[in-house]
């Protein structure tokens, strides 16, 4: 959820790597590097995820410095990265630098990967005790926390980082990692407090404002989220992530005109018109400006003619405008793109109903239900068509299945009452009708309108208004 600082290398490291790669290409005859330089080169490739390149650099380094303990430590790190924890641990056990920070951290990582957690915990405690006496404890404990974070042991990472915060309460790097771990362990209140503490230290840390916005957004606290993203944009007016998140919130709040403005701003920052046109189309659709929505969906289709969301979006707008023939055309194209999406078949059914093709609509509903049987509203719609066509048994089956999936469906008891009555099941019909009347006092008039033959049973003086015969 949160946005974290990315790793970067200083210019000296970049230059060292360039000299090394120039030598490999034969562009220079100077191939000597000291141990520190080789460590930087190896670390550079490891950070980039280029394990093979780091291994090649290590081989060259050991030819030049065969007795270097530092390079043996790098070898262990390469083994760990490659999933060979046992080999790494054996090297680390024999390195003559047992109190070195890197050795301790790598041993903890190796032990964890070997499943020897009690031994890893003992080493972890040693590092924590030693860190209390150091002025640079924050960076050391962050590195140790990373080990647990990379293994998704976030609760343990939290304990390490909370200790680091005790030692260095104003260390922003520690606070960032701690807040991130709080998020991963679903302690969002603590994460919010930690980000606010960062902002007390430095109110211009855009990352903290952004991460606060993300938490508030997921909590649906849109007012606070908007405020946080506003601060991000004030610090960096070209922050595209904050810009589009702000647009998303305005869309959620129904402030469609403002959302369109911020989606347009995002497009100007990123040149990503395709994504923006889809969102703007959605804004117009929700604002019930269906012509404009169609216009923007069609802009998407100009460059992506098989975009399912845009094709179905045009269909939905056409349905609202009662342009059923055009709706059918677009949704059939969408179904060709994604034949296994149940909602496409539902939209097709609705369009065919508008064209008075009840039989075709039923087939579309049946296909949708084959793809996704758990659709109570679609079951009701299919039941209504069966009722209209006089297939009362199928209508009753559809209504029953819908009721089984969602007992709170609007008018479901009334529909069950009607279908049962049409099948001559008077007792069941009146039982459901009683339920319908308790939900809606107009249920009787609707029932009689659809079942006029029931008028002979009508008795206004009885509790249910009907007598069984």
Coordinates of C-alpha atoms in Angstrom, one line a residue:
X1 CA 0.0 0.0 0.0
X2 CA 2.6 2.5 1.1
X3 CA 5.2 4.0 -1.2
X4 CA 8.8 3.4 0.0
X5 CA 12.1 5.1 -0.9
X6 CA 13.9 3.3 -3.7
X7 CA 17.6 2.3 -3.3
X8 CA 20.1 4.4 -5.2
X9 CA 23.8 4.3 -5.7
X10 CA 26.3 7.2 -5.4
X11 CA 28.3 8.4 -8.3
X12 CA 31.5 6.7 -7.1
X13 CA 29.9 3.3 -7.2
X14 CA 28.4 4.0 -10.7
X15 CA 31.9 5.0 -11.9
X16 CA 33.5 2.0 -10.4
X17 CA 31.0 -0.3 -12.1
X18 CA 31.5 1.5 -15.4
X19 CA 35.3 1.0 -15.2
X20 CA 34.7 -2.7 -14.4
X21 CA 32.3 -3.2 -17.3
X22 CA 34.7 -1.3 -19.7
X23 CA 37.4 -3.7 -18.7
X24 CA 35.2 -6.7 -19.4
X25 CA 34.3 -5.3 -22.9
X26 CA 38.0 -4.8 -23.6
X27 CA 37.7 -1.0 -23.7
X28 CA 40.5 -0.6 -21.1
X29 CA 43.5 -2.6 -20.0
X30 CA 43.3 -1.6 -16.4
X31 CA 41.5 -4.5 -14.6
X32 CA 42.7 -4.0 -11.0
X33 CA 40.3 -3.1 -8.3
X34 CA 40.9 -3.0 -4.6
X35 CA 38.7 -5.0 -2.2
X36 CA 36.4 -2.1 -1.4
X37 CA 35.8 -1.5 -5.0
X38 CA 35.0 -5.1 -5.7
X39 CA 32.6 -5.1 -2.7
X40 CA 30.8 -2.1 -4.3
X41 CA 30.6 -3.8 -7.7
X42 CA 29.3 -7.1 -6.2
X43 CA 26.7 -5.2 -4.1
X44 CA 25.6 -3.2 -7.1
X45 CA 24.7 -6.3 -9.0
X46 CA 23.1 -8.0 -6.0
X47 CA 20.9 -4.9 -5.5
X48 CA 19.9 -5.0 -9.2
X49 CA 19.0 -8.7 -8.9
X50 CA 21.9 -9.7 -11.2
X51 CA 23.2 -12.7 -9.2
X52 CA 25.2 -14.1 -12.2
X53 CA 27.0 -10.8 -12.7
X54 CA 27.8 -10.6 -9.0
X55 CA 29.2 -14.1 -9.1
X56 CA 31.5 -13.3 -12.0
X57 CA 32.7 -10.1 -10.3
X58 CA 33.4 -12.2 -7.1
X59 CA 35.5 -14.8 -9.2
X60 CA 37.6 -11.9 -10.6
X61 CA 37.9 -10.4 -7.1
X62 CA 39.1 -13.6 -5.5
X63 CA 41.8 -14.0 -8.2
X64 CA 43.2 -10.6 -7.2
X65 CA 42.5 -10.9 -3.4
X66 CA 42.3 -14.6 -2.5
X67 CA 42.7 -14.1 1.2
X68 CA 40.1 -11.4 1.7
X69 CA 37.6 -12.1 4.5
X70 CA 35.4 -9.3 3.1
X71 CA 35.1 -11.1 -0.2
X72 CA 34.2 -14.4 1.6
X73 CA 31.4 -12.5 3.2
X74 CA 30.2 -11.4 -0.2
X75 CA 30.4 -15.0 -1.4
X76 CA 28.1 -16.0 1.5
X77 CA 25.7 -13.3 0.5
X78 CA 25.6 -14.5 -3.1
X79 CA 24.9 -18.0 -1.8
X80 CA 22.1 -16.7 0.3
X81 CA 20.6 -14.8 -2.6
X82 CA 20.8 -18.0 -4.7
X83 CA 18.9 -20.0 -2.1
X84 CA 22.0 -21.9 -0.8
X85 CA 21.7 -21.0 2.9
X86 CA 23.7 -24.0 4.2
X87 CA 26.7 -23.1 2.0
X88 CA 26.4 -19.5 3.1
X89 CA 26.3 -20.4 6.8
X90 CA 29.4 -22.7 6.6
X91 CA 31.4 -19.8 5.1
X92 CA 30.2 -17.4 7.7
X93 CA 31.1 -19.7 10.6
X94 CA 34.7 -19.8 9.3
X95 CA 35.2 -16.2 8.6
X96 CA 37.6 -14.5 11.0
X97 CA 35.2 -11.5 11.6
X98 CA 32.5 -13.0 13.8
X99 CA 31.5 -9.6 15.4
X100 CA 31.3 -7.8 12.1
X101 CA 27.8 -6.4 11.4
X102 CA 27.5 -8.0 8.0
X103 CA 28.5 -11.4 9.3
X104 CA 26.0 -11.2 12.1
X105 CA 23.2 -10.1 9.9
X106 CA 23.9 -12.7 7.2
X107 CA 24.1 -15.5 9.8
X108 CA 20.7 -14.5 11.1
X109 CA 19.3 -14.6 7.6
X110 CA 20.9 -18.0 6.9
X111 CA 19.6 -19.5 10.1
X112 CA 16.1 -18.3 9.4
X113 CA 16.2 -19.7 6.0
X114 CA 17.5 -23.0 7.4
X115 CA 14.6 -23.0 9.9
X116 CA 16.8 -22.6 12.9
X117 CA 14.8 -19.7 14.4
X118 CA 15.9 -20.1 18.1
X119 CA 19.6 -19.6 17.0
X120 CA 18.6 -16.7 14.8
X121 CA 16.7 -15.1 17.7
X122 CA 19.7 -15.4 20.0
X123 CA 22.0 -13.7 17.5
X124 CA 19.2 -11.1 17.0
X125 CA 19.2 -10.3 20.7
X126 CA 23.0 -10.0 20.7
X127 CA 22.8 -7.4 17.9
X128 CA 20.0 -5.5 19.8
X129 CA 22.1 -5.4 23.0
X130 CA 25.2 -4.2 21.1
X131 CA 23.1 -1.6 19.2
X132 CA 22.2 0.2 22.5
X133 CA 25.8 1.2 22.8
X134 CA 26.1 2.7 19.3
X135 CA 25.3 6.0 17.8
X136 CA 24.4 4.5 14.4
X137 CA 22.1 1.8 15.8
X138 CA 19.2 2.8 13.5
X139 CA 20.7 1.8 10.2
X140 CA 22.0 -1.5 11.7
X141 CA 18.6 -2.4 13.1
X142 CA 16.9 -1.4 9.8
X143 CA 19.1 -3.9 8.0
X144 CA 18.2 -6.6 10.5
X145 CA 14.5 -5.8 10.2
X146 CA 14.8 -6.1 6.4
X147 CA 15.8 -9.7 6.9
X148 CA 12.6 -10.5 8.7
X149 CA 10.6 -8.3 6.3
X150 CA 11.9 -10.1 3.2
X151 CA 10.8 -13.3 4.8
X152 CA 7.4 -11.7 5.6
X153 CA 7.9 -12.0 9.3
X154 CA 6.6 -8.5 9.9
X155 CA 5.6 -9.0 13.6
X156 CA 9.3 -9.7 14.4
X157 CA 10.4 -6.8 12.2
X158 CA 8.1 -4.5 14.2
X159 CA 9.8 -5.5 17.5
X160 CA 13.3 -4.7 16.0
X161 CA 12.2 -1.4 14.6
X162 CA 10.4 -0.4 17.8
X163 CA 13.7 -1.0 19.6
X164 CA 15.4 1.1 16.9
X165 CA 12.9 3.9 17.6
X166 CA 13.8 3.8 21.3
X167 CA 17.4 4.4 20.4
X168 CA 16.8 7.0 17.7
X169 CA 13.3 8.4 18.1
X170 CA 13.9 11.1 15.4
X171 CA 15.3 8.7 12.7
X172 CA 13.0 9.1 9.8
X173 CA 14.2 6.0 8.0
X174 CA 13.5 3.9 11.1
X175 CA 10.0 5.5 11.4
X176 CA 9.2 4.9 7.7
X177 CA 10.1 1.2 8.0
X178 CA 8.2 0.8 11.2
X179 CA 5.1 2.5 9.8
X180 CA 5.3 0.1 6.8
X181 CA 5.5 -2.9 9.0
X182 CA 2.5 -1.6 11.1
X183 CA 0.6 -1.5 7.8
X184 CA 1.6 -5.0 6.9
X185 CA 0.5 -6.3 10.3
X186 CA -2.8 -4.4 10.0
X187 CA -2.0 -2.0 12.9
X188 CA -3.1 0.9 10.9
X189 CA -3.7 3.2 13.8
X190 CA -0.1 2.8 14.8
X191 CA 1.0 3.4 11.2
X192 CA -1.0 6.6 11.1
X193 CA 0.6 7.8 14.4
X194 CA 4.0 7.0 13.0
X195 CA 3.5 8.8 9.8
X196 CA 2.2 11.8 11.7
X197 CA 5.3 11.7 13.9
X198 CA 7.5 11.8 10.8
X199 CA 5.5 14.9 9.7
X200 CA 6.0 16.5 13.1
X201 CA 9.7 16.1 12.4
X202 CA 9.5 17.3 8.8
X203 CA 6.2 18.4 7.4
X204 CA 7.6 18.4 3.8
X205 CA 8.1 14.6 3.6
X206 CA 5.8 13.9 0.7
X207 CA 6.1 10.1 1.1
X208 CA 4.6 10.3 4.6
X209 CA 1.6 12.4 3.3
X210 CA 1.1 10.0 0.4
X211 CA 1.1 6.9 2.7
X212 CA -1.3 8.6 5.1
X213 CA -3.6 9.2 2.1
X214 CA -3.4 5.6 1.1
X215 CA -4.5 4.4 4.6
X216 CA -7.3 6.9 4.8
X217 CA -8.4 5.9 1.3
X218 CA -8.6 2.2 2.2
X219 CA -10.5 3.2 5.4
X220 CA -12.9 5.2 3.1
X221 CA -12.1 8.3 5.2
X222 CA -12.1 10.3 2.0
X223 CA -12.0 13.8 3.5
X224 CA -8.7 13.0 5.3
X225 CA -7.3 11.2 2.3
X226 CA -8.0 14.2 0.1
X227 CA -6.2 16.5 2.6
X228 CA -3.2 14.2 2.6
X229 CA -3.0 14.1 -1.2
X230 CA -3.4 17.8 -1.4
X231 CA -0.2 18.2 0.8
X232 CA 1.6 15.8 -1.6
X233 CA 0.6 17.9 -4.6
X234 CA 1.6 21.0 -2.8
X235 CA 5.1 19.6 -2.2
X236 CA 5.4 18.1 -5.7
X237 CA 2.7 19.3 -8.2
X238 CA 3.8 16.6 -10.6
X239 CA 3.3 13.7 -8.3
X240 CA 1.2 11.5 -10.6
X241 CA 0.3 8.9 -8.0
X242 CA -1.2 11.4 -5.7
X243 CA -2.9 13.1 -8.6
X244 CA -4.8 10.0 -9.8
X245 CA -5.6 8.9 -6.2
X246 CA -7.2 12.3 -5.6
X247 CA -9.2 11.8 -8.8
X248 CA -10.3 8.4 -7.6
X249 CA -11.6 9.8 -4.3
X250 CA -13.5 12.6 -6.0
X251 CA -15.1 9.9 -8.2
X252 CA -16.0 7.9 -5.1
X253 CA -17.6 11.0 -3.5
X254 CA -19.7 11.7 -6.6
X255 CA -17.9 14.9 -7.4
X256 CA -17.6 14.0 -11.0
X257 CA -16.7 17.3 -12.5
X258 CA -13.7 17.7 -10.1
X259 CA -12.7 14.1 -10.7
X260 CA -12.6 14.8 -14.4
X261 CA -10.3 17.8 -13.8
X262 CA -7.8 15.7 -11.8
X263 CA -7.9 12.8 -14.3
X264 CA -7.1 15.4 -17.0
X265 CA -4.3 16.7 -14.9
X266 CA -2.9 13.2 -14.5
X267 CA -3.0 12.8 -18.2
X268 CA -1.0 15.9 -18.7
X269 CA 1.6 14.7 -16.2
X270 CA 1.9 11.1 -17.5
X271 CA 0.6 11.3 -21.1
X272 CA -1.5 8.3 -20.3
X273 CA -4.6 9.2 -22.1
X274 CA -5.9 5.6 -22.5
X275 CA -6.3 5.1 -18.7
X276 CA -7.7 8.6 -18.2
X277 CA -10.3 8.3 -21.0
X278 CA -11.7 5.2 -19.3
X279 CA -12.0 6.9 -15.9
X280 CA -13.5 10.1 -17.5
X281 CA -16.0 8.0 -19.3
X282 CA -17.0 6.4 -16.0
X283 CA -17.4 9.8 -14.4
X284 CA -19.8 10.9 -17.2
X285 CA -21.6 7.6 -17.0
X286 CA -22.2 8.0 -13.2
X287 CA -23.2 11.6 -13.7
X288 CA -25.8 10.2 -16.2
X289 CA -24.3 12.2 -19.1
X290 CA -24.4 9.1 -21.3
X291 CA -23.6 10.8 -24.6
X292 CA -20.3 12.2 -23.2
X293 CA -19.6 8.8 -21.6
X294 CA -20.0 7.1 -24.9
X295 CA -17.7 9.7 -26.5
X296 CA -14.9 8.9 -24.1
X297 CA -15.4 5.2 -24.2
X298 CA -15.1 5.4 -28.0
X299 CA -11.8 7.3 -27.6
X300 CA -10.6 4.3 -25.7
X301 CA -11.8 2.0 -28.5
X302 CA -10.0 4.0 -31.2
X303 CA -6.7 2.8 -29.9
X304 CA -7.9 -0.4 -28.2
X305 CA -10.9 -1.8 -30.2
X306 CA -11.0 -5.0 -28.0
X307 CA -11.2 -3.2 -24.7
X308 CA -13.9 -5.1 -22.9
X309 CA -14.6 -2.4 -20.3
X310 CA -15.1 0.2 -22.9
X311 CA -17.3 -2.0 -25.1
X312 CA -19.5 -2.9 -22.2
X313 CA -19.4 0.7 -21.0
X314 CA -20.9 1.9 -24.3
X315 CA -23.5 -0.9 -24.1
X316 CA -24.6 0.2 -20.6
X317 CA -24.9 3.8 -21.8
X318 CA -26.9 2.7 -24.9
X319 CA -29.2 0.8 -22.6
X320 CA -29.8 3.9 -20.5
X321 CA -30.6 5.9 -23.7
X322 CA -32.9 3.0 -24.9
X323 CA -30.8 2.5 -28.0
X324 CA -31.1 -1.2 -27.7
X325 CA -29.9 -2.2 -31.2
X326 CA -26.6 -0.3 -30.8
X327 CA -26.3 -1.8 -27.3
X328 CA -26.6 -5.3 -28.7
X329 CA -23.9 -4.6 -31.3
X330 CA -21.4 -3.4 -28.7
X331 CA -22.0 -6.1 -26.1
X332 CA -21.7 -8.8 -28.8
X333 CA -18.2 -7.5 -29.6
X334 CA -17.4 -7.4 -25.9
X335 CA -18.6 -11.1 -25.5
X336 CA -16.3 -12.0 -28.4
X337 CA -13.4 -10.5 -26.5
X338 CA -14.4 -12.1 -23.1
X339 CA -16.9 -14.9 -23.7
X340 CA -16.5 -16.2 -20.1
X341 CA -17.5 -12.9 -18.4
X342 CA -21.0 -13.4 -17.0
X343 CA -21.9 -9.7 -16.9
X344 CA -21.6 -9.4 -20.7
X345 CA -24.3 -12.0 -21.2
X346 CA -26.5 -10.2 -18.6
X347 CA -26.1 -6.9 -20.5
X348 CA -27.0 -8.7 -23.8
X349 CA -30.1 -10.1 -22.2
X350 CA -31.2 -6.6 -21.0
X351 CA -30.6 -5.2 -24.5
X352 CA -32.6 -8.0 -26.1
X353 CA -35.5 -7.4 -23.7
X354 CA -35.5 -3.8 -24.9
X355 CA -35.9 -5.3 -28.4
X356 CA -38.8 -7.5 -27.3
X357 CA -36.7 -10.6 -27.9
X358 CA -37.6 -12.5 -24.7
X359 CA -36.5 -15.9 -26.0
X360 CA -33.1 -14.5 -26.9
X361 CA -32.8 -12.7 -23.6
X362 CA -33.6 -15.9 -21.7
X363 CA -30.8 -17.8 -23.5
X364 CA -28.4 -14.9 -22.6
X365 CA -29.5 -15.1 -18.9
X366 CA -29.0 -18.9 -18.9
X367 CA -25.5 -18.5 -20.4
X368 CA -24.7 -15.9 -17.7
X369 CA -25.9 -18.3 -15.0
X370 CA -23.9 -21.2 -16.4
X371 CA -20.8 -19.0 -16.1
X372 CA -21.7 -17.7 -12.6
X373 CA -24.6 -19.5 -10.8
X374 CA -24.4 -17.2 -7.8
X375 CA -26.4 -14.2 -9.3
X376 CA -29.6 -13.7 -7.4
X377 CA -30.7 -10.6 -9.3
X378 CA -30.1 -12.4 -12.7
X379 CA -32.1 -15.3 -11.4
X380 CA -35.0 -13.0 -10.6
X381 CA -34.7 -11.3 -14.1
X382 CA -34.8 -14.8 -15.7
X383 CA -37.7 -15.8 -13.5
X384 CA -39.6 -12.7 -14.6
X385 CA -39.1 -13.6 -18.3
X386 CA -40.3 -17.2 -17.6
X387 CA -43.3 -15.7 -15.9
X388 CA -44.0 -13.5 -18.9
X389 CA -43.7 -16.5 -21.3
X390 CA -46.1 -18.6 -19.2
X391 CA -43.4 -21.1 -18.0
X392 CA -44.5 -20.8 -14.4
X393 CA -42.5 -23.9 -13.2
X394 CA -39.2 -22.5 -14.5
X395 CA -40.1 -19.1 -13.0
X396 CA -40.7 -20.6 -9.6
X397 CA -37.4 -22.6 -9.8
X398 CA -35.5 -19.3 -10.6
X399 CA -37.2 -17.4 -7.8
X400 CA -36.5 -20.2 -5.3
X401 CA -32.8 -20.3 -6.3
X402 CA -32.6 -16.5 -6.0
X403 CA -34.2 -16.6 -2.6
X404 CA -31.8 -19.3 -1.5
X405 CA -28.9 -17.1 -2.5
X406 CA -30.3 -13.9 -1.0
X407 CA -33.3 -13.8 1.3
X408 CA -33.3 -10.0 1.4
X409 CA -34.0 -9.6 -2.3
X410 CA -36.6 -6.9 -3.0
X411 CA -40.1 -8.3 -3.8
X412 CA -38.9 -11.9 -3.7
X413 CA -41.8 -13.1 -1.6
X414 CA -44.3 -11.4 -3.9
X415 CA -42.7 -13.1 -6.9
X416 CA -42.7 -16.5 -5.2
X417 CA -46.4 -15.9 -4.3
X418 CA -47.3 -15.1 -7.9
X419 CA -45.4 -18.1 -9.4
X420 CA -46.9 -20.5 -6.8
X421 CA -50.4 -19.1 -7.5
X422 CA -50.0 -19.6 -11.2
X423 CA -49.2 -23.2 -10.5
X424 CA -52.2 -23.7 -8.3
X425 CA -50.2 -23.9 -5.1
X426 CA -52.5 -21.6 -3.2
X427 CA -51.3 -22.4 0.4
X428 CA -47.7 -21.6 -0.5
X429 CA -48.8 -18.6 -2.5
X430 CA -50.7 -17.0 0.4
X431 CA -47.8 -17.8 2.8
X432 CA -45.4 -15.8 0.7
X433 CA -48.0 -13.1 0.0
X434 CA -48.3 -12.6 3.8
X435 CA -44.5 -12.1 3.9
X436 CA -44.7 -9.7 1.0
X437 CA -47.5 -7.6 2.6
X438 CA -45.4 -7.2 5.8
X439 CA -42.6 -5.8 3.6
X440 CA -44.7 -3.6 1.4
X441 CA -48.4 -2.7 1.9
X442 CA -48.8 -2.3 -1.9
X443 CA -48.0 -6.0 -2.4
X444 CA -51.7 -7.0 -2.6
X445 CA -52.5 -4.6 -5.4
X446 CA -49.5 -5.8 -7.4
X447 CA -50.4 -9.4 -6.8
X448 CA -54.0 -8.9 -7.9
X449 CA -52.9 -7.0 -11.0
X450 CA -50.7 -10.0 -12.1
X451 CA -53.1 -12.6 -10.8
X452 CA -56.6 -11.2 -11.4
X453 CA -58.2 -14.6 -11.0
X454 CA -57.2 -14.4 -7.3
X455 CA -59.9 -11.7 -6.8
X456 CA -62.4 -14.4 -5.9
X457 CA -60.2 -15.2 -2.9
X458 CA -59.9 -11.6 -1.7
X459 CA -61.3 -10.9 1.7
X460 CA -60.4 -7.5 3.2
X461 CA -61.7 -8.5 6.6
X462 CA -59.2 -11.4 7.1
X463 CA -55.7 -10.9 8.4
X464 CA -54.1 -11.9 5.2
X465 CA -56.9 -10.4 3.0
X466 CA -57.2 -13.8 1.3
X467 CA -59.0 -17.1 2.0
X468 CA -57.8 -20.4 0.9
X469 CA -60.1 -22.4 -1.3

